[in-house]
XYZ file of C-alpha atoms in Angstrom:
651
model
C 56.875 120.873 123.628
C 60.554 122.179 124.109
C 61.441 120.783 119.956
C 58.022 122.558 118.895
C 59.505 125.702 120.903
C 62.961 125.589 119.362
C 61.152 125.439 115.977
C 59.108 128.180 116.603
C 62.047 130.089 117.537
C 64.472 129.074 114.696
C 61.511 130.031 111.914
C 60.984 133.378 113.742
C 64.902 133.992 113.340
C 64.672 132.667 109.471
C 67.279 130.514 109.162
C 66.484 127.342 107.858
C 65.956 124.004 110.177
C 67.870 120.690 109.075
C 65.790 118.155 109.014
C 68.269 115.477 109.401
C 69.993 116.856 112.525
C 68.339 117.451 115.963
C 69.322 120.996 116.933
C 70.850 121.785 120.317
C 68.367 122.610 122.967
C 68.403 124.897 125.680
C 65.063 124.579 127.553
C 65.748 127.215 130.076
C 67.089 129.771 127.721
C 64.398 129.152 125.760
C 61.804 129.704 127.754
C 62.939 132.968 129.172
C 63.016 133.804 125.017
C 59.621 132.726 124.548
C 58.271 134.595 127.831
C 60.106 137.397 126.579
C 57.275 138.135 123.881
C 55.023 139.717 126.446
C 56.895 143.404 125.885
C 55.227 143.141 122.054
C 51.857 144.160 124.060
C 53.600 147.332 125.897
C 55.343 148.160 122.756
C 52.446 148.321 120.863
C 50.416 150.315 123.275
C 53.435 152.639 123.340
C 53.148 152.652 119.937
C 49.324 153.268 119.472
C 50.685 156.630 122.203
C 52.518 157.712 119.126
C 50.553 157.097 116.505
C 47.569 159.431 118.591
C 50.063 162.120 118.847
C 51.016 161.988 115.187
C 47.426 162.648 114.010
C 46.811 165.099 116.459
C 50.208 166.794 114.911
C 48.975 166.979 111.780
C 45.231 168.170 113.160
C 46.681 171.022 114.886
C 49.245 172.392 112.173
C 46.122 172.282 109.465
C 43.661 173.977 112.029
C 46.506 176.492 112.534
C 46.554 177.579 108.629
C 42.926 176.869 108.354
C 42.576 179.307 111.549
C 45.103 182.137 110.406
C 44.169 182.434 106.478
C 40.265 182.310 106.878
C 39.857 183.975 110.454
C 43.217 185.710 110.603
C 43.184 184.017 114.181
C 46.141 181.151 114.367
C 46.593 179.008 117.513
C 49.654 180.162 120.025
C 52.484 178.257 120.648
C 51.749 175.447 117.303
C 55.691 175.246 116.702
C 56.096 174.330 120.407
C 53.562 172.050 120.341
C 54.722 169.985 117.434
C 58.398 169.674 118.149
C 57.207 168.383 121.466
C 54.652 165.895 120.224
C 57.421 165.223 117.888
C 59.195 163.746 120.627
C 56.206 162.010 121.759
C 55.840 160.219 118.473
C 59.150 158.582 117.881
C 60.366 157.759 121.113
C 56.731 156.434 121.556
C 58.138 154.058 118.235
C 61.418 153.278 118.320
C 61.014 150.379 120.756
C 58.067 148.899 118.378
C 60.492 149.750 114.967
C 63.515 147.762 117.193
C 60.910 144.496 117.912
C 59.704 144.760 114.222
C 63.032 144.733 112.802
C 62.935 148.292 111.147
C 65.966 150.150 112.160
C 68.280 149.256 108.797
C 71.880 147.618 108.897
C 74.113 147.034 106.248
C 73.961 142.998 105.279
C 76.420 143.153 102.064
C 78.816 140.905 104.454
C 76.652 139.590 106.593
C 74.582 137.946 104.258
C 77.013 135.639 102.752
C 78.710 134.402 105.909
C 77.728 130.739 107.080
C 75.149 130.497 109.543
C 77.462 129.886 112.686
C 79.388 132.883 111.632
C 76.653 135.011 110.963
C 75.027 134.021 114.459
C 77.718 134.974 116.110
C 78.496 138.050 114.501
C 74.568 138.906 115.103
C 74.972 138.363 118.806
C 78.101 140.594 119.252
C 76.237 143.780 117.058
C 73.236 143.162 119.005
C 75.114 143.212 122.468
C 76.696 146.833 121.430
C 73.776 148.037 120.105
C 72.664 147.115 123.723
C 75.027 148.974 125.035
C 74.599 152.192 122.848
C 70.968 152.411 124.282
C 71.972 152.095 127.657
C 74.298 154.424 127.673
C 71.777 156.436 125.728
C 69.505 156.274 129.019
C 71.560 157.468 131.335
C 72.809 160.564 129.550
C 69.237 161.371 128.802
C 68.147 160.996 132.442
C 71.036 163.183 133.317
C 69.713 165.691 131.130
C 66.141 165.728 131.949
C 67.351 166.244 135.650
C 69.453 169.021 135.231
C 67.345 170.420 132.725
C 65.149 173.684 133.950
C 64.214 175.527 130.479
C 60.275 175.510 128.990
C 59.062 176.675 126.076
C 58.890 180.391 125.499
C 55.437 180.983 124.343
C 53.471 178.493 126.554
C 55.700 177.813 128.996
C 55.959 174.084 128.719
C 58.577 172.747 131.249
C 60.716 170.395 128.728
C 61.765 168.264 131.450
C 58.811 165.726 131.613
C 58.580 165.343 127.813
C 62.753 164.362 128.059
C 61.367 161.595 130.690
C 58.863 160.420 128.735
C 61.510 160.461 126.192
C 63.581 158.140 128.479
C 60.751 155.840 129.130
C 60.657 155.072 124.967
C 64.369 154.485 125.068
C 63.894 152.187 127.917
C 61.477 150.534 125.441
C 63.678 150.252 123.019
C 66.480 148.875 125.741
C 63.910 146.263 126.310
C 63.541 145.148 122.922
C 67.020 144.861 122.237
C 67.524 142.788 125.476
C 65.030 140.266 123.913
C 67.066 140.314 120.575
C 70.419 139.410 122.419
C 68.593 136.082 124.104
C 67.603 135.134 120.465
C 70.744 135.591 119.110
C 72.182 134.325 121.833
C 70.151 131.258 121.606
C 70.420 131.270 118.090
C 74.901 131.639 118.112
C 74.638 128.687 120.515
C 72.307 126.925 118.207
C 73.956 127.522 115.447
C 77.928 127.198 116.094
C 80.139 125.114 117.604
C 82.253 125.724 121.330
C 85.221 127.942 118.864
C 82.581 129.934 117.233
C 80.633 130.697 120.648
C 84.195 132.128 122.524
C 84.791 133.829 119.736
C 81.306 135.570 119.609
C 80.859 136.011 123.589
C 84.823 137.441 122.787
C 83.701 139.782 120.027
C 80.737 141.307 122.078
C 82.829 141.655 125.291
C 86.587 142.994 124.135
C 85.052 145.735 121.731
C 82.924 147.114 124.934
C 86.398 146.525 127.356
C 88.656 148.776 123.990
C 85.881 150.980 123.485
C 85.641 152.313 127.619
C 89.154 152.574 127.846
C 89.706 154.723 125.394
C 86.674 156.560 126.187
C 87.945 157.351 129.482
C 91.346 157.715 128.770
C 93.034 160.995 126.689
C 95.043 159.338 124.073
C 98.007 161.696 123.893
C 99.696 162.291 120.365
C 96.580 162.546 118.128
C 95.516 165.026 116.637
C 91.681 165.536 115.565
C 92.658 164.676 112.614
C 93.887 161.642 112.931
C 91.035 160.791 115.718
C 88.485 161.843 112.904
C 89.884 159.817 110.588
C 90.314 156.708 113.098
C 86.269 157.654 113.890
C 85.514 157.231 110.327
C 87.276 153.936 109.742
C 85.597 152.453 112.531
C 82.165 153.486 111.861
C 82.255 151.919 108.294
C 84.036 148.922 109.842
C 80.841 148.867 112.540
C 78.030 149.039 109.547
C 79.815 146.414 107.834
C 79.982 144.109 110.650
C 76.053 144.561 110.223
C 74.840 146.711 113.730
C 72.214 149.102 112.947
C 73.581 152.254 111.308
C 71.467 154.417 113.753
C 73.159 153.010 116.552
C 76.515 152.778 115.068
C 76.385 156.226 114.427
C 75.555 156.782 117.972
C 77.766 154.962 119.465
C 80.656 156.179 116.841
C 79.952 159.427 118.160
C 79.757 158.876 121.554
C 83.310 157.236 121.783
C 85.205 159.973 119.719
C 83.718 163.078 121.174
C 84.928 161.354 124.637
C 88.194 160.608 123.123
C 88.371 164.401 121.959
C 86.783 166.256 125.131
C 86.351 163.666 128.012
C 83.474 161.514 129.350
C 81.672 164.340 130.490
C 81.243 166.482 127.623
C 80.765 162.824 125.911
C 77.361 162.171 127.987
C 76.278 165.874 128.280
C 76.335 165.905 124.348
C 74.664 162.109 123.984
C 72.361 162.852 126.298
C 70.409 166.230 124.434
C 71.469 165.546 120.933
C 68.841 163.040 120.435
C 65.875 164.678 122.173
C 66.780 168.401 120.484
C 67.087 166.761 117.235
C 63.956 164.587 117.346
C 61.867 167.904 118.812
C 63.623 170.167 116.475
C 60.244 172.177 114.174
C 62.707 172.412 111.360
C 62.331 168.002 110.558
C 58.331 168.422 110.854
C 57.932 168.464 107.120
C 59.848 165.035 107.086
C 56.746 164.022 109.198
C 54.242 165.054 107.619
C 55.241 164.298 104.021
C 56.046 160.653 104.903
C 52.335 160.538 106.139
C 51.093 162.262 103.008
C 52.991 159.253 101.028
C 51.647 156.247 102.878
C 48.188 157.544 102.926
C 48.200 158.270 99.249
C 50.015 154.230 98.946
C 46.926 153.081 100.934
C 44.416 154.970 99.100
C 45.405 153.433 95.831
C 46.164 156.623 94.457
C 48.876 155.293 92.586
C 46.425 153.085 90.463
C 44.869 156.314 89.323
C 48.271 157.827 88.280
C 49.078 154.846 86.634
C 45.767 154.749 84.781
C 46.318 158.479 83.834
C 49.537 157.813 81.995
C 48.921 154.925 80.160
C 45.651 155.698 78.844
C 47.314 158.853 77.112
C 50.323 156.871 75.784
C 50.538 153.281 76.597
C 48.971 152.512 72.833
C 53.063 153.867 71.973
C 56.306 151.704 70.754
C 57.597 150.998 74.973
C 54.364 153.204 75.760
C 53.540 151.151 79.051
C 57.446 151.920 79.981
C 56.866 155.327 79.422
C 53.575 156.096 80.971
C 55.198 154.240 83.806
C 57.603 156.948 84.365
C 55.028 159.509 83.971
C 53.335 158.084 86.753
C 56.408 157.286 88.597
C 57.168 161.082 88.373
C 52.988 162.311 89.627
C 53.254 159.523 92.315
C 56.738 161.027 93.100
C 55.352 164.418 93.266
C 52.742 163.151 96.176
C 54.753 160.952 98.269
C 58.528 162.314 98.356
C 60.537 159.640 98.332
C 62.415 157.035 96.142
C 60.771 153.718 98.002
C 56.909 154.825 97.573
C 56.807 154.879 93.935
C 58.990 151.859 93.199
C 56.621 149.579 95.580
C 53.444 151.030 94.527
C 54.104 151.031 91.047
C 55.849 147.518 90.868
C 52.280 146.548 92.130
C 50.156 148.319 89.797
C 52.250 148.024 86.324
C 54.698 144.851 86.127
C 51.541 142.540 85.976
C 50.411 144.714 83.251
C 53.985 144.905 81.309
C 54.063 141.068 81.461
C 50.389 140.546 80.219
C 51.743 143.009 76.971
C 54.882 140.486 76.844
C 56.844 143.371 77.318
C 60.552 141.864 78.513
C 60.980 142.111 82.223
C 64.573 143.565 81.350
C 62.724 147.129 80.272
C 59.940 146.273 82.772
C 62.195 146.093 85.815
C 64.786 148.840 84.947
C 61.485 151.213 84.391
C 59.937 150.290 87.488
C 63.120 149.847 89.901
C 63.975 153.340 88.953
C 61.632 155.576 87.926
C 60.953 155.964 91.677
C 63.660 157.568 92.252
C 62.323 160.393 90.597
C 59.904 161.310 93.685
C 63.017 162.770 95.248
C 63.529 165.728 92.921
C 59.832 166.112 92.217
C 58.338 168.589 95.270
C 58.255 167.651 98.041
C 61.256 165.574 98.405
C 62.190 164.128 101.710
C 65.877 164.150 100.450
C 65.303 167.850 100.108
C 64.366 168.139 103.894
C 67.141 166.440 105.222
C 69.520 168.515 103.197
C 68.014 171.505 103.953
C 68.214 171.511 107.821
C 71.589 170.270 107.461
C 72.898 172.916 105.441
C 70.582 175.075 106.766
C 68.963 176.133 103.131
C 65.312 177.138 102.235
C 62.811 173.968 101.829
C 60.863 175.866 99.895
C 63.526 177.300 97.324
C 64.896 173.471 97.092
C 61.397 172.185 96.358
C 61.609 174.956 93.361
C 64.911 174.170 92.588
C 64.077 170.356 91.783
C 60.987 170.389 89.446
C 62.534 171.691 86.633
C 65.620 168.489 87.005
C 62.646 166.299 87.913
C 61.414 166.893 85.224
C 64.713 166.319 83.351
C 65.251 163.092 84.690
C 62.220 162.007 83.758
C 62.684 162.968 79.676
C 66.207 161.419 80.090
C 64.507 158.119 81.427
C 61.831 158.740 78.206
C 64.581 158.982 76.242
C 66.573 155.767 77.069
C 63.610 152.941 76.842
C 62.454 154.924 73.710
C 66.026 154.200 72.602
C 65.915 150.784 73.932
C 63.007 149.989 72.007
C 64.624 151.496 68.843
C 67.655 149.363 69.140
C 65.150 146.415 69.940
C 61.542 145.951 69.103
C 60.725 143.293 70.732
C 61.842 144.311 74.192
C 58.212 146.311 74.312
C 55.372 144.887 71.717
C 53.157 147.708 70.593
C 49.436 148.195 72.143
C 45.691 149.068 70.974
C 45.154 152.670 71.191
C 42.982 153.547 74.584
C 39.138 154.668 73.159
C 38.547 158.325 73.991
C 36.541 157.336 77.220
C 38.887 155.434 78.600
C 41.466 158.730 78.272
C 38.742 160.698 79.701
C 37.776 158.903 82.334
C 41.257 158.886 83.647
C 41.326 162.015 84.417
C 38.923 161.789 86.745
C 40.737 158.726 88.656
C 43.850 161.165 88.672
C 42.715 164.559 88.701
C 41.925 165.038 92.618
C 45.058 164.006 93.531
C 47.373 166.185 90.770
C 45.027 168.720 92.550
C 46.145 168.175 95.836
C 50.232 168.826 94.621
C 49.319 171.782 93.071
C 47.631 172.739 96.012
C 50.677 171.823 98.346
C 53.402 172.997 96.013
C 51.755 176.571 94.827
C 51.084 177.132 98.420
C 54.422 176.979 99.539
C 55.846 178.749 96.124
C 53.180 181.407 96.831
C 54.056 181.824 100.119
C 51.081 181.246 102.293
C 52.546 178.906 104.018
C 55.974 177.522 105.077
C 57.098 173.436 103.592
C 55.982 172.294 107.363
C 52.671 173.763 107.072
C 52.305 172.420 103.216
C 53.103 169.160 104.658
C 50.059 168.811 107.121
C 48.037 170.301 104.613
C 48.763 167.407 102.051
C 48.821 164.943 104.529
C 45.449 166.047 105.900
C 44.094 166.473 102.329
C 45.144 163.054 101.492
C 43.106 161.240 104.338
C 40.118 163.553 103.629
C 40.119 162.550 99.937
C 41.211 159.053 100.486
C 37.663 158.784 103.046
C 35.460 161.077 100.642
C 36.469 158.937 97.789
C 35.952 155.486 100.462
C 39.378 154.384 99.486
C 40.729 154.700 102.764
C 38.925 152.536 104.936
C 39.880 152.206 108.819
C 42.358 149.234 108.143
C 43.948 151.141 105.876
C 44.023 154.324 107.397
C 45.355 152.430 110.838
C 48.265 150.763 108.178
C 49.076 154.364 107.088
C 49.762 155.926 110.284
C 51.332 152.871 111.671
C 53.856 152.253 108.431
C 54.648 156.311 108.759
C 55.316 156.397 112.016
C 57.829 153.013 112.204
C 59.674 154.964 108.856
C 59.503 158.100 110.964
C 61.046 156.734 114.037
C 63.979 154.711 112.286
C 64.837 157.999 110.260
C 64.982 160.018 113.270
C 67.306 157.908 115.052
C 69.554 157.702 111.995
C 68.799 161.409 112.734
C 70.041 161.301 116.217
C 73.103 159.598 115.322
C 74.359 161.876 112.411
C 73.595 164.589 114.996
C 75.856 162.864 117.273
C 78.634 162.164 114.705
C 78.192 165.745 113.217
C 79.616 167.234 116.392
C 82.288 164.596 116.522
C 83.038 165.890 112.853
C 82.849 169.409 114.214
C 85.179 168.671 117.266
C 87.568 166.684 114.935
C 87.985 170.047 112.597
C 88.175 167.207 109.562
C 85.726 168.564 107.641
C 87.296 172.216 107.762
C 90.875 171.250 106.941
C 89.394 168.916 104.269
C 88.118 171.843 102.665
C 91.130 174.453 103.407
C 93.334 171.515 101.779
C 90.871 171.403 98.688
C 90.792 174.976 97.799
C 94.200 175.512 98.268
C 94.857 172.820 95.611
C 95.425 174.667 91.948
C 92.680 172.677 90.367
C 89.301 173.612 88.603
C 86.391 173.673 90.623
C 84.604 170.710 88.083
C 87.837 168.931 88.938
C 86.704 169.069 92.556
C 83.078 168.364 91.915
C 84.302 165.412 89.621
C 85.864 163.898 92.915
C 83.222 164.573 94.599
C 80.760 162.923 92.312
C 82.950 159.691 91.949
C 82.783 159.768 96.018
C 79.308 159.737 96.801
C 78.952 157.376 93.693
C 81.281 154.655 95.582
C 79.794 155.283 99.325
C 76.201 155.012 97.309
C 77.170 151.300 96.344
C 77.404 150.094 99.744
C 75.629 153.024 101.993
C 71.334 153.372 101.578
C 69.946 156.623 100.876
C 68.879 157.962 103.589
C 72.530 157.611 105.838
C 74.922 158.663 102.844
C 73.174 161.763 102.467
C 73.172 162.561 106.692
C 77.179 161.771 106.828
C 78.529 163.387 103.230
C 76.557 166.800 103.653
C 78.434 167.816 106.787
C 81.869 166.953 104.694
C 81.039 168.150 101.539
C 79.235 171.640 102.589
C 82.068 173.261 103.635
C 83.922 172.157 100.126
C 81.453 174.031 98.300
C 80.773 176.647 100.493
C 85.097 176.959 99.942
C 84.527 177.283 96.321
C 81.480 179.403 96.461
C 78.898 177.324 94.621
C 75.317 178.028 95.083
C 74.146 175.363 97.995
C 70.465 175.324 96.867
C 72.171 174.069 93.019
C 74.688 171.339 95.116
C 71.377 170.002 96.690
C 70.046 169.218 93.575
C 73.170 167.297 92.691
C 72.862 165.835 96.220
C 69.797 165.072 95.336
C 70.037 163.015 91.743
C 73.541 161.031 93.402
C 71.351 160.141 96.263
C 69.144 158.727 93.370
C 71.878 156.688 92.219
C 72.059 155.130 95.695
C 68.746 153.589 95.635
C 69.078 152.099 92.584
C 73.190 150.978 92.428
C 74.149 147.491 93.163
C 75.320 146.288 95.407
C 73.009 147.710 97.813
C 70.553 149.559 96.136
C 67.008 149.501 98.250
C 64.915 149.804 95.192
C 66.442 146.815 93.779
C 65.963 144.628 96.342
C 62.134 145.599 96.682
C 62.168 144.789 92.797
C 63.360 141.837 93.704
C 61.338 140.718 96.030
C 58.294 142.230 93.834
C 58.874 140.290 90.726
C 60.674 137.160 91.773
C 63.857 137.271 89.778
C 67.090 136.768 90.046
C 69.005 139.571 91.570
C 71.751 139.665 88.808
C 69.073 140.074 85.995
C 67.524 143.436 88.048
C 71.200 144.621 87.885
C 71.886 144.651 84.444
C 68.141 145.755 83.795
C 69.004 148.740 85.692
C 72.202 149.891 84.164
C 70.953 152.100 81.011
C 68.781 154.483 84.036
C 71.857 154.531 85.463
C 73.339 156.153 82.632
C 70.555 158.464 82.174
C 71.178 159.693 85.811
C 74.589 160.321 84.796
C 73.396 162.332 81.747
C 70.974 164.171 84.173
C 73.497 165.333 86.499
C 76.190 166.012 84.072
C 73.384 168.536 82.222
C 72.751 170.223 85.535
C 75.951 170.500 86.509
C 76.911 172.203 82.878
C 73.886 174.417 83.555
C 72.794 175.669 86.785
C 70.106 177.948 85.839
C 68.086 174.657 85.359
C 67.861 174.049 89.098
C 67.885 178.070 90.039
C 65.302 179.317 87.040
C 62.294 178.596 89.411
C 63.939 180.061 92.647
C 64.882 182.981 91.532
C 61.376 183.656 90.181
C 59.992 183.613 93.519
């Protein structure tokens, strides 16, 4: 029974089991491991907390517009109400996104490290991360105790929704105590007595460094030089592998102690998280990740797809191109860069391959035509940049259709150019009969329906991106159930897949809040800026740099977190030189793009990947020549900036 345990528990960890060695066993450690797996049940009732309050979320803000443009009667107190079931939803998640393994890390090291190494290294990450949370607890229950303020409108005392707040964390505490006794079980497992000090060593002497200089003024350093120590260890904590939400907590935590003592330290950790995560102005994020799962679920994609190759799939690389046509309508549903790649990859390689198109134009086209639902309204890299630099939602979602629309000729233009070069990369097609064409309009229609719907809305005005976003999130589960594509399975995947994405971005949220007034205190982003427009250069000179930088940090860093730390640093640069912030989002926008789909890290790569079952190196090189076209994309609205601002400045 105890060898059928230890196997249970070294397949659940995936590393591999020797079958010529016994492993080490541990029967009491194990055990408490194994009983361990009874917080899965309170995790997911927690859970099933959130995903009620995220429905009801989206209920209320759509009965609110419904309400005020048909009755001229809206509800009282709906932005109150959100940014406090806000709360309710991802605290209510983040323990369940912890025991499910969603909060990201950085494995580009990690990965290639033996497995004794690796175990270790796992342990010691885990045990800080650990730490983070705890510490996390305590500042937030020193908060909600000293905390007396409600809501203005209703009245709502914020204090119990902080404590309920505190019970998720505790949650998530609890999860991450169950992930140091596997790891723990796993390191000793795994390595030998050398490798164990040495990972009990590396958990421990970080913690012992990292409190003493927390509690100690370091005299002689300047915030400069503390800003710049803050940075290098942050990068040298997400490659080491720990969870980037907590390392930028915990990052944060240390140097704004370092700066302004412990007490300022907890007082900031302990409301940045809550007033970030119950902050109206991230609803849209919300909403439009539900929007984008439920339209994933309700096989909406399939109709897109359908649309765009039945009108020119029967072309030289037609399939290619009607891919990125429907990349670019999915894209204009969902938001994001990871939607389209995975439903697409689905719908068309399996079609590419029965055309014997070559799976190098079949995998560039579908690893990165996604990344064209980040430009294409609404964009959920458009939200986050937004509320950080504290822009319009609505004039961003304007300014990116007409590059969206760019990008996708430029990707056009490359496989057709591809194909030119080499005919046999892409075979040509029958023509689709008239029918067909016609009758994919009707698969595709409702939902090109619904973005016009959402999109004119908020360009007309009657009503604001977080309102649009209920709207098409709502629309999308009424026309997934009208049109009995979105059965209850499906509908219970959606909300729980939206909510787990939801509660890992908002504590990558949390964190860059918590870093950002690290940043702030450290003045490193200012003199950054002060030493860059003092320098006699060109302003393109500058935006070269800055182009080349967020190209590097996008080879290692995912989407998601490069855009949350380079906007605080790079606003006030541009702000320096005067540039229109609403045009440097767009930019923002297509070198977050390149993010997703650069080696080595590149997210949409490795769900290619795992999609179509190749090697890694041959997705690479497949991906290259869209690389290039993003580079021709950018460099064109860079050279002209009316092609973000033209729609703006119409409304």
């Amino acid at each position: 029974a105890d060898r059928a345990l230890s196997l249970r528990l070294r397949l659940f960890s995936g590393e591999p089991m020797s079958t010529s060695t016994m492993p080490r066993e541990y029967p009491l450690l194990e055990k408490i491991c194994a009983s361990s797996a009874f917080i899965e049940k309170p995790l997911r009732w927690c859970g099933n907390v959130g995903i009620f309050f995220f429905f009801l979320m989206v209920v209320i803000t759509f009965v609110d517009v419904f309400l005020r443009y048909f009755f001229g009667r809206p509800l009282d107190g709906t932005v109150e109400i959100t940014g406090l079931m806000m709360a309710m939803i991802v605290f209510s998640y983040t323990g369940y996104a912890q025991y499910t393994k969603t909060h990201i890390n950085m494995d580009i090291i990690t990965h290639k490290l033996q497995p004794d190494t690796k175990a270790a290294l796992e342990f010691a990450t885990t045990v800080w991360s650990m730490f983070t949370i705890a510490m996390c607890i305590y500042a937030m229950t020193r908060y909600g105790m000293t905390n007396q303020k409600a809501t203005p409108i209703l009245g709502i005392p914020y204090a119990p929704f902080i404590f309920l707040g505190v019970a998720g964390v505790c949650l998530l505490f609890l999860a991450l105590v169950r992930d140091t006794l596997v790891t723990l079980l796993e390191m000793l497992r795994q390595a030998g007595s050398t490798k164990i000090i040495i990972g009990v060593a590396l958990a421990v002497i970080p913690l012992l460094v990292a409190w003493y200089f927390g509690t100690h003024r370091i005299m002689g350093l300047s915030g400069l030089h503390v800003g710049i120590v803050g940075i290098v260890v942050l990068f040298t904590l997400f490659f080491l592998g720990m969870p980037i939400g907590f390392a930028l907590m915990a990052t944060g935590l240390l140097f704004v102690c370092v700066l302004r003592g412990q007490l300022a330290g907890i007082n900031m950790f302990g409301n940045s998280w809550f007033n970030t995560v119950s902050n109206y102005t991230w609803a849209p994020l919300m909403s439009f990740m539900l929007m984008g799962y439920a339209c994933y679920y309700s096989r909406f994609g399939e109709d897109l797809y359908r649309l765009g190759t039945a009108w020119i799939g029967h072309m030289r690389g037609g399939l290619a191109i009607g891919t990125v046509a429907a990349c670019t309508l999915f894209g204009a549903v969902v938001g994001d860069t990871l939607s389209g790649t995975i439903a697409m990859s689905a719908i068309a390689l399996p079609e590419m391959r029965k055309a014997r198109y070559d799976d190098k134009l079949a995998l560039g086209t579908l690893s990165c035509s996604g990344t064209i639902g980040s430009l294409i309204p609404p964009s959920t890299t458009f939200i986050l940049y937004g509320v950080l630099a504290e822009q319009s939602i609505g004039d961003l979602f304007m300014a990116g259709i007409l590059p969206g629309l760019l990008c996708m000729v430029c990707f056009m233009g490359i496989i057709w150019l591809m194909v030119l070069k080499n005919p046999d990369l892409a075979p040509r097609r029958e023509k689709a009969p008239l029918a067909e064409r016609v009758s994919s309009l009707k698969g595709g229609l409702p939902i090109v329906l619904l973005f016009i719907l959402v999109i004119g809305g908020i360009y007309g005005g009657l009503f604001t991106a977080t309102e649009g976003g209920a709207i098409g999130a709502a629309g999308t589960l009424i026309l997934g159930l009208v049109m009995g594509r979105l059965k209850w399975s499906n509908f219970r995947k959606s909300m729980e897949e939206s909510s787990r994405f939801t509660a890992m971005c908002f504590t990558l949220l949390g964190g860059a809040t918590i870093l950002g007034y690290f940043m702030t205190m450290s003045r490193m982003p200012t003199m950054l800026a002060n030493s860059i427009a003092s320098l006699d250069v060109a302003p393109i000179v500058v935006m070269c740099v800055i182009v080349i930088v967020m190209c590097v940090l996008g080879c290692f860093l995912p989407a998601i977190p490069l855009i949350l730390i380079t906007v605080p640093i790079f606003l006030p640069i541009a702000k320096s030189f005067h540039w229109d912030l609403v045009w440097f989002g767009v930019i923002f926008a297509i070198l977050n793009n390149m993010a997703s789909i650069t080696p080595p890290f590149g997210i949409n790569l490795f769900v290619m990947k795992g999609v179509a079952d190749v090697p890694l190196g041959l997705i690479f090189r497949a991906a290259m020549p869209f690389v290039l076209a993003l580079f021709l994309c950018l460099a064109l609205i860079i050279a002209f900036p009316s092609i973000s601002l033209l729609i703006p400045s119409l409304m």
